[in-house]
Amino acid sequence: MSSNKKYWKSVEELNENSSIVETLKNNEFVEEIPTDEFLGDAASLSSSSTTRRDFLKYVGFSTAAATLAACEGPVHKSIPYVVQPEEIIPGIADYYATTMFDGFDFANLLVKTREGRPIKIDNNTIAGAKFTANARVHASVLSLYDSKRLKKSKISGKEAEWADVEKAIKTSLAEAKTSGKQVVLLTNTLASPSTEKLIADFLAKNPNSKHIIYDAVSESAALDAAEAVYGERVLVDYDFSKADVIVSVGADFLGDWQGGGYDSGYAKGRIPQNGRMSKHIQFESNMTLSGAAADKRVAMTVANQKQALVKLYNAITGSSVGTSLSKDLDAEVTKAAQQLLSAKGKGVVVSGIQDKNAQLLVIAINQVLTSQAFNASSARLIRKGSNQQMTQFMADLKAGNVHTLIMSGVNPVYTLADGASFAKDVKKAKLSVAFSLREDETASVTTIAAAAPHYLESWNDHSLTKGSYSLTQPTIRPLFNTKQFQDVLLLLNGTPGSYYDYIKANSASYTAGATWNKVLHDGVAASAEATLVGGTADYAAAASALAQSKPAGLELVLYTKTGMGDGQQANNPWLQEFPDPITRVSWDNYLTVSQADAKELKLMNEIVANGGLNGSYAEVTVGNVKMTIPVIVQPGQAKGTVGLALGYGRKAAMQEEMQVGVNAYAFYTNFNNVQSVTVKSTGDVHEFACVQSQKTLMGRGDIVKETTLEVFRAKYDTPQEWNPVPMVSLDHKEVPATSVDLWESFDRSVGHHFNLSIDLNACTGCGACVIACHAENNVPVVGKDEVRRSRDMHWLRIDRYYSSEDTFAGDNKRKDEFDGLTGEKGSLSGFGEMELPADNPQVVFQPVMCQHCNHAPCETVCPVAATSHSRQGQNHMAYNRCVGTRYCANNCPYKVRRFNWFLYANNDEFNYHFNDDLGRMVVNPDVNVRSRGVMEKCSMCIQMTQKTILDAKRDGREVRADEFQTACSNACTTGAMMFGDVNNPESEITRLAADKRSYHLLESVGTKPNVVYQVKVRNI
């Protein structure tokens, strides 16, 4: 029997005459449904004859409308695919091969996209892909979603359409041609055959025009030297895997020297194989990544480096040019020369001295050695700027001789030493145009600020080395109203078609017979290498000129930091929060000063009560330029030198939080990275954000284990002598820690069991793994204040340790000789003194993340079972169970757990990339964004391991050996990080876990980690 009961939602419904109820009944939807977005013109569509496709559109619309109507409150319009693109499957990632080149950084890449959004950068490992991503390249995906990007072109500060921009440029070019005045194209190095051909066409059509190439960080000296010897303006390439002895004079080749990218080849020779490994000797002033990795590092001024290079030239070539070095330095250089001579073709010399004579000597030495690592068959085309041409152009601009100036990929107002003068002089041009991602320092003073796309939105081609060819393809439609510089050039040249068409037509000359689709799929095309034709120059005259170099007081050495580079991505919070590998400081640049000079100048660093690092401010003067800069007292800095990083101090088109540091380009006079400087203390104090307060190991050799190649080779079969297992007490007897267990072990031989191996010999501290982890796991940025409070959220950190004595072996010897608490050998004062690094310490990098212990102490103390262990070896975190007791962090001996003190997403206090819809496009949907009050840490990228298992299951096969990857192992180009399944006997990780060099961190604690380290071996 049916019921006549009446149900109601509110008392108002009982009033039959209520106007409110009637209105609500007629208001089916909270908001008007945007039918035009679904169907185009809905009115005309309904009156037309209905096709089957239109009918299905209506059916789809009604379902979506019902979904929207179910929402109560503000509606966020979510429009479904009416016709789903074939290449997009929701929940499945797509990968596109592309090439990144911004004039400073370059790499062959695979770009991971989800539902049409690029979210992560991976390395392209296909044959022919030569260059891998550094930390900045990995972070470049976030720069795509920068809310400070130039969204629409501007003319005289007002938004304008592209038709107006193009018309203004055409008119100005016509005026310049009529009047015979100069037109200048000012670009960074292009390394693009199609763009260079376009510019050649432009120059032919405009005989009064010039093309000036300008690199913010100049390599002009090396280019000039190569041009003198080989007749080509290129950089000679190097293959360090073929070198047994490497001598570097001021070249940070593991950093940004001549573009970087040498770490992979270097690491191949640094991992001891069959008792052999390469020998690395470094002469330098600043402490660099290369100096930190060297077997022998000699700190010296740049003036002395020039003398050392002449000394090497004398020893290798038999010349006798007079040099002036102290007795100690002379002995070190002589020793290095003898080792080079012994190695012959297996030796190589490199130099970062920005002096043509110095670079000529490098070529001469390697030619005499017939160095196999001196790779003349693969010259680099990634730097082509000329200091002389740029200087002449600036003089022409100042004199008012430039009628039309078109710039692309450069920001001279920021990067020139006298950028303020350039900003004034650019007004003298009748028309100035800057193609730029942002309304930066230069674009803000030009007549036209032309909105340029990000490389992930662009088409291009590149020849990064002689004989190589690679393509850049868009991975997303342009987010804003942007247009490529090349498309505008096509229009100015009167060439029909798009830049895509132009590249495709032009590519046949470079693809070595491969089809366009294959090259586009692979990202690169293999072709025959074009060897440089051998040549010579007046090396003796170069040596004589270089030998005349004299020190000019205190030297300022400008350099680029691993995180910031030349400053193009200064508005990227991942890079700002990235701790410098050497100083471990983020959110700043600073003056690095030796301990001896700091004492003399009364400059200091100190750890304050809250654990933060403070440092003195110094007044720094170069010529007429004066700046106040905070100071880091840097172990290993050569006495008589100070260092300062470029790339900071930007203000234009920058988020307020990212406007940090000082602009060191103001000291980059005459494109010389070495300047005479005066420094004095101001008495003020700066607060640094430093993630590592301790500096040395203080003799704790069980954290970083190391030995010498001699011992490793002689006692390889008795690893207990150089890789001892720690002993613990059991029943009043000493037994190996690995033989004792507090917990009952589980059988983990069935299924997968994941391990991660970290080779301390191959790790260079580059930090690519840190940024890759950020991108893959949605790790939040917390800002300088929170980092200073030791609340950084990095899931992966790279600890850097100095030795207290000259070597770590000396540290252990001193510790072992402690006798009692007080006195000369007392441990009480001894350990305190061991916290102070040596003036020129040995350095070691150690990546540390959650160790995923099989007997994890965090799991036993969690009161809500939020953290648990899987049979695959991963320590899991159930974020929705975590109540934030932080017991697990207190119980973790590795200090790798991170607590969300605040909500970092949608919080105005943390205005970084999780705060706006554009920035959130980078979020990986496979990993949730954590909330306030929960603990988080490395998950061993469980989403990646599970996807690999599911892919194999879908294909009906077993997981291949070494198919498993994590974000950090994927990003590591040196082979330092290897991840895999130890239950697979064919996996590389199985071999590494059983290797005689392997050990576990804090093995005596008994946590049974699934992360294994390889003992560091030094060739001394």
PDB file of C-alpha atoms in Angstrom, residues 34-40 45 52-62 64 78-85:
ATOM      1  CA  PRO A  34      28.100  26.821 -19.960  1.00  0.00           C
ATOM      2  CA  THR A  35      26.540  25.095 -22.943  1.00  0.00           C
ATOM      3  CA  ASP A  36      28.592  27.099 -25.381  1.00  0.00           C
ATOM      4  CA  GLU A  37      31.752  25.513 -23.977  1.00  0.00           C
ATOM      5  CA  PHE A  38      30.269  22.053 -24.605  1.00  0.00           C
ATOM      6  CA  LEU A  39      28.520  22.566 -27.871  1.00  0.00           C
ATOM      7  CA  GLY A  40      29.509  25.865 -29.448  1.00  0.00           C
ATOM      8  CA  LEU A  45      22.583  23.672 -32.904  1.00  0.00           C
ATOM      9  CA  ARG A  52      24.056  11.282 -34.555  1.00  0.00           C
ATOM     10  CA  ARG A  53      27.203  13.001 -33.254  1.00  0.00           C
ATOM     11  CA  ASP A  54      25.174  16.026 -32.097  1.00  0.00           C
ATOM     12  CA  PHE A  55      22.720  13.736 -30.365  1.00  0.00           C
ATOM     13  CA  LEU A  56      25.545  12.071 -28.446  1.00  0.00           C
ATOM     14  CA  LYS A  57      26.864  15.523 -27.481  1.00  0.00           C
ATOM     15  CA  TYR A  58      23.477  16.316 -25.955  1.00  0.00           C
ATOM     16  CA  VAL A  59      23.442  13.028 -24.046  1.00  0.00           C
ATOM     17  CA  GLY A  60      26.912  13.757 -22.735  1.00  0.00           C
ATOM     18  CA  PHE A  61      25.828  17.253 -21.806  1.00  0.00           C
ATOM     19  CA  SER A  62      22.855  16.088 -19.757  1.00  0.00           C
ATOM     20  CA  ALA A  64      27.546  16.623 -17.028  1.00  0.00           C
ATOM     21  CA  SER A  78      34.968  20.807 -15.026  1.00  0.00           C
ATOM     22  CA  ILE A  79      34.295  20.297 -18.727  1.00  0.00           C
ATOM     23  CA  PRO A  80      34.737  16.701 -19.947  1.00  0.00           C
ATOM     24  CA  TYR A  81      36.190  15.614 -23.259  1.00  0.00           C
ATOM     25  CA  VAL A  82      33.370  15.366 -25.792  1.00  0.00           C
ATOM     26  CA  VAL A  83      35.792  13.765 -28.206  1.00  0.00           C
ATOM     27  CA  GLN A  84      38.722  12.397 -26.221  1.00  0.00           C
ATOM     28  CA  PRO A  85      42.146  12.813 -27.874  1.00  0.00           C
TER      29      PRO A  85
END
